[in-house]
Amino acid sequence: RFRLGRDIEANEYTAILGEMEDVKYHPGNCSSNQTEILNLPVLHGLKTQVEDMLDQYLRGIISPEGNVKLRITQSWANLTTKDGFHHGHYHPNSLVSGVLYVRAVNEEITFYKPGSDPFHFNNKFGNNFNTKDAVLTVNTGDVILFPSSLYHEVRKSNGDRLSIAFNTFPEGTFGDKQHLTEVTL
């Protein structure tokens, strides 16, 4: 989890909300037809901050050797109104995905542990290693980054939630030539 560390500026908010005039409707919410919203000139500052966060995630979590970066491939706005939801899903063709919360007050997003465990225990207490799902509470200015393969959903929105979601793909050279896993993109 990251924080923007600043308010969303009025012109940024207006531009994001303006993209919600042309939307795709889904059961429970809607998303902008604009799929490169972070490339709008007025959102350049937000994109730069998100790219810095992606670099921190890449270096601190994935920790690749060499000159690798995460490039934002798509970005779009989502609007979930009070009592709405966002269906369970993951993000194919992406390595790291994220959500920047433009407007949210104590909203929740739920992530699910992939796969199944070979054994079932009645745990005395839950933690990050034995839980089947994790619920994060988010607010305006939060940015959540996660592996794109991680299944997630919004069960029920407390209020009007406006966010920008995005996908990434690695660029550079990664893998290992000797182990026949090297890729240059």
PDB file of C-alpha atoms in Angstrom:
ATOM      1  CA  ARG A   1       0.000   0.000   0.000  1.00  0.00           C
ATOM      2  CA  PHE A   2       1.180   3.456  -0.922  1.00  0.00           C
ATOM      3  CA  ARG A   3      -0.208   6.945  -0.316  1.00  0.00           C
ATOM      4  CA  LEU A   4      -0.217   9.763  -2.844  1.00  0.00           C
ATOM      5  CA  GLY A   5       0.798  12.174  -0.119  1.00  0.00           C
ATOM      6  CA  ARG A   6      -1.247  14.952  -1.684  1.00  0.00           C
ATOM      7  CA  ASP A   7      -4.837  15.778  -2.562  1.00  0.00           C
ATOM      8  CA  ILE A   8      -6.255  14.987  -5.968  1.00  0.00           C
ATOM      9  CA  GLU A   9      -6.239  18.373  -7.716  1.00  0.00           C
ATOM     10  CA  ALA A  10      -9.546  19.820  -8.943  1.00  0.00           C
ATOM     11  CA  ASN A  11      -8.516  19.648 -12.620  1.00  0.00           C
ATOM     12  CA  GLU A  12      -7.424  15.999 -12.193  1.00  0.00           C
ATOM     13  CA  TYR A  13     -10.701  15.082 -10.508  1.00  0.00           C
ATOM     14  CA  THR A  14     -12.714  16.875 -13.209  1.00  0.00           C
ATOM     15  CA  ALA A  15     -10.825  15.038 -15.979  1.00  0.00           C
ATOM     16  CA  ILE A  16     -11.335  11.625 -14.336  1.00  0.00           C
ATOM     17  CA  LEU A  17     -15.020  12.280 -13.688  1.00  0.00           C
ATOM     18  CA  GLY A  18     -15.377  13.528 -17.264  1.00  0.00           C
ATOM     19  CA  GLU A  19     -14.220  10.141 -18.549  1.00  0.00           C
ATOM     20  CA  MET A  20     -17.175   8.577 -16.704  1.00  0.00           C
ATOM     21  CA  GLU A  21     -19.529  10.166 -19.246  1.00  0.00           C
ATOM     22  CA  ASP A  22     -18.556   7.411 -21.731  1.00  0.00           C
ATOM     23  CA  VAL A  23     -18.707   4.111 -19.845  1.00  0.00           C
ATOM     24  CA  LYS A  24     -19.225   0.369 -20.030  1.00  0.00           C
ATOM     25  CA  TYR A  25     -21.829  -0.881 -17.598  1.00  0.00           C
ATOM     26  CA  HIS A  26     -21.148  -4.020 -15.581  1.00  0.00           C
ATOM     27  CA  PRO A  27     -23.317  -5.710 -12.971  1.00  0.00           C
ATOM     28  CA  GLY A  28     -22.663  -3.563  -9.874  1.00  0.00           C
ATOM     29  CA  ASN A  29     -20.485  -0.782 -11.351  1.00  0.00           C
ATOM     30  CA  CYS A  30     -19.193   0.888 -14.518  1.00  0.00           C
ATOM     31  CA  SER A  31     -15.814   1.621 -16.079  1.00  0.00           C
ATOM     32  CA  SER A  32     -14.590   4.221 -18.545  1.00  0.00           C
ATOM     33  CA  ASN A  33     -14.220   3.330 -22.199  1.00  0.00           C
ATOM     34  CA  GLN A  34     -10.999   5.337 -22.010  1.00  0.00           C
ATOM     35  CA  THR A  35      -8.334   2.683 -21.357  1.00  0.00           C
ATOM     36  CA  GLU A  36      -5.321   4.996 -21.262  1.00  0.00           C
ATOM     37  CA  ILE A  37      -6.609   7.497 -18.727  1.00  0.00           C
ATOM     38  CA  LEU A  38      -3.205   7.995 -17.080  1.00  0.00           C
ATOM     39  CA  ASN A  39      -1.908   9.216 -20.464  1.00  0.00           C
ATOM     40  CA  LEU A  40      -4.190  12.255 -20.349  1.00  0.00           C
ATOM     41  CA  PRO A  41      -1.889  15.323 -20.102  1.00  0.00           C
ATOM     42  CA  VAL A  42      -3.770  16.645 -17.045  1.00  0.00           C
ATOM     43  CA  LEU A  43      -2.981  13.372 -15.189  1.00  0.00           C
ATOM     44  CA  HIS A  44       0.764  13.424 -15.938  1.00  0.00           C
ATOM     45  CA  GLY A  45       1.615  14.140 -12.275  1.00  0.00           C
ATOM     46  CA  LEU A  46      -0.501  11.217 -11.048  1.00  0.00           C
ATOM     47  CA  LYS A  47       1.046   8.889 -13.634  1.00  0.00           C
ATOM     48  CA  THR A  48       4.553   9.914 -12.571  1.00  0.00           C
ATOM     49  CA  GLN A  49       3.725   9.177  -8.923  1.00  0.00           C
ATOM     50  CA  VAL A  50       2.222   5.786  -9.822  1.00  0.00           C
ATOM     51  CA  GLU A  51       5.305   4.927 -11.908  1.00  0.00           C
ATOM     52  CA  ASP A  52       7.530   5.772  -8.911  1.00  0.00           C
ATOM     53  CA  MET A  53       5.422   3.459  -6.721  1.00  0.00           C
ATOM     54  CA  LEU A  54       5.639   0.693  -9.337  1.00  0.00           C
ATOM     55  CA  ASP A  55       9.424   1.077  -9.368  1.00  0.00           C
ATOM     56  CA  GLN A  56       9.531   0.776  -5.561  1.00  0.00           C
ATOM     57  CA  TYR A  57       7.336  -2.347  -5.743  1.00  0.00           C
ATOM     58  CA  LEU A  58       9.482  -3.848  -8.513  1.00  0.00           C
ATOM     59  CA  ARG A  59      12.759  -3.215  -6.669  1.00  0.00           C
ATOM     60  CA  GLY A  60      11.483  -4.114  -3.188  1.00  0.00           C
ATOM     61  CA  ILE A  61       9.136  -7.050  -3.875  1.00  0.00           C
ATOM     62  CA  ILE A  62      10.104  -8.663  -7.194  1.00  0.00           C
ATOM     63  CA  SER A  63      13.742  -7.518  -6.907  1.00  0.00           C
ATOM     64  CA  PRO A  64      14.961  -8.307 -10.429  1.00  0.00           C
ATOM     65  CA  GLU A  65      18.560  -8.045 -11.546  1.00  0.00           C
ATOM     66  CA  GLY A  66      19.355  -5.828 -14.492  1.00  0.00           C
ATOM     67  CA  ASN A  67      17.563  -2.978 -16.163  1.00  0.00           C
ATOM     68  CA  VAL A  68      13.898  -3.909 -15.839  1.00  0.00           C
ATOM     69  CA  LYS A  69      10.934  -1.581 -15.379  1.00  0.00           C
ATOM     70  CA  LEU A  70       7.165  -1.932 -15.278  1.00  0.00           C
ATOM     71  CA  ARG A  71       5.336  -0.117 -18.063  1.00  0.00           C
ATOM     72  CA  ILE A  72       1.680   0.816 -17.586  1.00  0.00           C
ATOM     73  CA  THR A  73      -0.157  -0.862 -20.474  1.00  0.00           C
ATOM     74  CA  GLN A  74      -3.717   0.181 -19.691  1.00  0.00           C
ATOM     75  CA  SER A  75      -5.481   2.423 -17.193  1.00  0.00           C
ATOM     76  CA  TRP A  76      -9.176   3.156 -16.754  1.00  0.00           C
ATOM     77  CA  ALA A  77     -11.587   4.711 -14.277  1.00  0.00           C
ATOM     78  CA  ASN A  78     -14.134   2.732 -12.256  1.00  0.00           C
ATOM     79  CA  LEU A  79     -17.218   4.057 -10.505  1.00  0.00           C
ATOM     80  CA  THR A  80     -19.023   1.967  -7.923  1.00  0.00           C
ATOM     81  CA  THR A  81     -21.984   3.701  -6.304  1.00  0.00           C
ATOM     82  CA  LYS A  82     -23.322   3.118  -2.787  1.00  0.00           C
ATOM     83  CA  ASP A  83     -24.337  -0.536  -2.304  1.00  0.00           C
ATOM     84  CA  GLY A  84     -22.760  -1.415  -5.669  1.00  0.00           C
ATOM     85  CA  PHE A  85     -20.044  -4.027  -6.117  1.00  0.00           C
ATOM     86  CA  HIS A  86     -17.220  -4.998  -8.424  1.00  0.00           C
ATOM     87  CA  HIS A  87     -17.323  -8.624  -9.563  1.00  0.00           C
ATOM     88  CA  GLY A  88     -14.498 -10.998  -8.652  1.00  0.00           C
ATOM     89  CA  HIS A  89     -11.708 -11.024 -11.228  1.00  0.00           C
ATOM     90  CA  TYR A  90      -7.995 -10.990 -11.911  1.00  0.00           C
ATOM     91  CA  HIS A  91      -5.957  -9.190 -14.607  1.00  0.00           C
ATOM     92  CA  PRO A  92      -4.581 -11.440 -17.388  1.00  0.00           C
ATOM     93  CA  ASN A  93      -1.676 -10.262 -19.592  1.00  0.00           C
ATOM     94  CA  SER A  94      -0.287  -8.140 -16.774  1.00  0.00           C
ATOM     95  CA  LEU A  95       2.408  -8.666 -14.135  1.00  0.00           C
ATOM     96  CA  VAL A  96       1.460  -6.087 -11.493  1.00  0.00           C
ATOM     97  CA  SER A  97      -1.904  -4.329 -11.303  1.00  0.00           C
ATOM     98  CA  GLY A  98      -3.021  -1.493  -9.130  1.00  0.00           C
ATOM     99  CA  VAL A  99      -5.808   0.773  -8.007  1.00  0.00           C
ATOM    100  CA  LEU A 100      -5.503   4.472  -7.215  1.00  0.00           C
ATOM    101  CA  TYR A 101      -8.432   5.643  -5.090  1.00  0.00           C
ATOM    102  CA  VAL A 102      -9.638   9.033  -6.321  1.00  0.00           C
ATOM    103  CA  ARG A 103     -12.679   9.077  -4.007  1.00  0.00           C
ATOM    104  CA  ALA A 104     -13.163   6.510  -1.254  1.00  0.00           C
ATOM    105  CA  VAL A 105     -14.004   6.648   2.446  1.00  0.00           C
ATOM    106  CA  ASN A 106     -13.317   3.461   4.401  1.00  0.00           C
ATOM    107  CA  GLU A 107     -14.040   1.275   1.374  1.00  0.00           C
ATOM    108  CA  GLU A 108     -12.978  -2.373   1.223  1.00  0.00           C
ATOM    109  CA  ILE A 109     -11.309  -4.536  -1.404  1.00  0.00           C
ATOM    110  CA  THR A 110     -11.008  -8.286  -0.846  1.00  0.00           C
ATOM    111  CA  PHE A 111      -8.112 -10.403  -2.151  1.00  0.00           C
ATOM    112  CA  TYR A 112      -8.249 -14.208  -2.296  1.00  0.00           C
ATOM    113  CA  LYS A 113      -5.447 -16.690  -1.780  1.00  0.00           C
ATOM    114  CA  PRO A 114      -4.862 -18.544  -5.052  1.00  0.00           C
ATOM    115  CA  GLY A 115      -5.163 -22.308  -5.316  1.00  0.00           C
ATOM    116  CA  SER A 116      -6.149 -24.706  -2.590  1.00  0.00           C
ATOM    117  CA  ASP A 117      -4.371 -25.999   0.474  1.00  0.00           C
ATOM    118  CA  PRO A 118      -3.791 -29.760   0.707  1.00  0.00           C
ATOM    119  CA  PHE A 119      -4.877 -29.729   4.376  1.00  0.00           C
ATOM    120  CA  HIS A 120      -7.583 -27.932   6.316  1.00  0.00           C
ATOM    121  CA  PHE A 121      -6.987 -26.753   9.876  1.00  0.00           C
ATOM    122  CA  ASN A 122      -9.309 -24.924  12.232  1.00  0.00           C
ATOM    123  CA  ASN A 123      -6.969 -22.032  12.948  1.00  0.00           C
ATOM    124  CA  LYS A 124      -6.870 -20.446  16.407  1.00  0.00           C
ATOM    125  CA  PHE A 125      -6.273 -17.064  14.761  1.00  0.00           C
ATOM    126  CA  GLY A 126      -5.893 -15.757  11.221  1.00  0.00           C
ATOM    127  CA  ASN A 127      -2.767 -14.236   9.748  1.00  0.00           C
ATOM    128  CA  ASN A 128      -1.312 -13.497   6.308  1.00  0.00           C
ATOM    129  CA  PHE A 129      -0.152 -17.098   5.919  1.00  0.00           C
ATOM    130  CA  ASN A 130      -3.263 -19.073   6.873  1.00  0.00           C
ATOM    131  CA  THR A 131      -6.088 -16.846   5.663  1.00  0.00           C
ATOM    132  CA  LYS A 132      -8.119 -17.605   2.548  1.00  0.00           C
ATOM    133  CA  ASP A 133      -8.887 -13.953   1.933  1.00  0.00           C
ATOM    134  CA  ALA A 134      -7.656 -10.561   3.048  1.00  0.00           C
ATOM    135  CA  VAL A 135      -9.773  -7.427   3.269  1.00  0.00           C
ATOM    136  CA  LEU A 136      -8.063  -4.059   2.904  1.00  0.00           C
ATOM    137  CA  THR A 137      -9.749  -0.804   3.878  1.00  0.00           C
ATOM    138  CA  VAL A 138      -8.877   2.022   1.496  1.00  0.00           C
ATOM    139  CA  ASN A 139      -9.410   5.768   1.356  1.00  0.00           C
ATOM    140  CA  THR A 140      -8.893   8.631  -1.073  1.00  0.00           C
ATOM    141  CA  GLY A 141      -5.216   8.838  -2.014  1.00  0.00           C
ATOM    142  CA  ASP A 142      -4.405   5.172  -1.353  1.00  0.00           C
ATOM    143  CA  VAL A 143      -2.679   3.185  -4.094  1.00  0.00           C
ATOM    144  CA  ILE A 144      -2.781  -0.608  -3.885  1.00  0.00           C
ATOM    145  CA  LEU A 145      -0.345  -2.669  -5.989  1.00  0.00           C
ATOM    146  CA  PHE A 146      -0.680  -6.455  -6.278  1.00  0.00           C
ATOM    147  CA  PRO A 147       0.218  -9.412  -8.512  1.00  0.00           C
ATOM    148  CA  SER A 148      -2.176  -9.311 -11.461  1.00  0.00           C
ATOM    149  CA  SER A 149      -3.011 -13.001 -11.002  1.00  0.00           C
ATOM    150  CA  LEU A 150      -4.462 -12.330  -7.527  1.00  0.00           C
ATOM    151  CA  TYR A 151      -8.248 -12.737  -7.556  1.00  0.00           C
ATOM    152  CA  HIS A 152     -10.076  -9.782  -5.958  1.00  0.00           C
ATOM    153  CA  GLU A 153     -13.462  -8.094  -5.651  1.00  0.00           C
ATOM    154  CA  VAL A 154     -15.463  -5.341  -3.993  1.00  0.00           C
ATOM    155  CA  ARG A 155     -18.291  -7.017  -2.109  1.00  0.00           C
ATOM    156  CA  LYS A 156     -20.334  -3.889  -1.365  1.00  0.00           C
ATOM    157  CA  SER A 157     -19.496  -0.215  -1.617  1.00  0.00           C
ATOM    158  CA  ASN A 158     -20.243   2.010   1.394  1.00  0.00           C
ATOM    159  CA  GLY A 159     -20.529   5.118  -0.763  1.00  0.00           C
ATOM    160  CA  ASP A 160     -19.574   6.408  -4.183  1.00  0.00           C
ATOM    161  CA  ARG A 161     -16.115   5.018  -4.962  1.00  0.00           C
ATOM    162  CA  LEU A 162     -14.109   6.445  -7.872  1.00  0.00           C
ATOM    163  CA  SER A 163     -10.824   4.821  -8.763  1.00  0.00           C
ATOM    164  CA  ILE A 164      -8.269   4.386 -11.519  1.00  0.00           C
ATOM    165  CA  ALA A 165      -7.164   0.809 -12.142  1.00  0.00           C
ATOM    166  CA  PHE A 166      -4.099  -0.094 -14.209  1.00  0.00           C
ATOM    167  CA  ASN A 167      -2.094  -2.999 -15.575  1.00  0.00           C
ATOM    168  CA  THR A 168       1.632  -3.292 -16.256  1.00  0.00           C
ATOM    169  CA  PHE A 169       4.083  -5.381 -18.218  1.00  0.00           C
ATOM    170  CA  PRO A 170       7.849  -5.710 -17.708  1.00  0.00           C
ATOM    171  CA  GLU A 171      10.284  -4.023 -20.090  1.00  0.00           C
ATOM    172  CA  GLY A 172      13.993  -4.718 -20.326  1.00  0.00           C
ATOM    173  CA  THR A 173      16.016  -7.918 -20.097  1.00  0.00           C
ATOM    174  CA  PHE A 174      15.141 -10.455 -17.424  1.00  0.00           C
ATOM    175  CA  GLY A 175      15.568 -14.170 -16.808  1.00  0.00           C
ATOM    176  CA  ASP A 176      18.809 -16.065 -17.313  1.00  0.00           C
ATOM    177  CA  LYS A 177      20.519 -16.939 -20.599  1.00  0.00           C
ATOM    178  CA  GLN A 178      22.230 -20.048 -19.111  1.00  0.00           C
ATOM    179  CA  HIS A 179      18.892 -21.426 -17.853  1.00  0.00           C
ATOM    180  CA  LEU A 180      17.163 -20.606 -21.154  1.00  0.00           C
ATOM    181  CA  THR A 181      14.737 -18.151 -19.510  1.00  0.00           C
ATOM    182  CA  GLU A 182      16.132 -14.853 -20.804  1.00  0.00           C
ATOM    183  CA  VAL A 183      13.644 -12.432 -22.348  1.00  0.00           C
ATOM    184  CA  THR A 184      14.256  -8.961 -23.783  1.00  0.00           C
ATOM    185  CA  LEU A 185      11.190  -6.784 -24.294  1.00  0.00           C
TER     186      LEU A 185
END
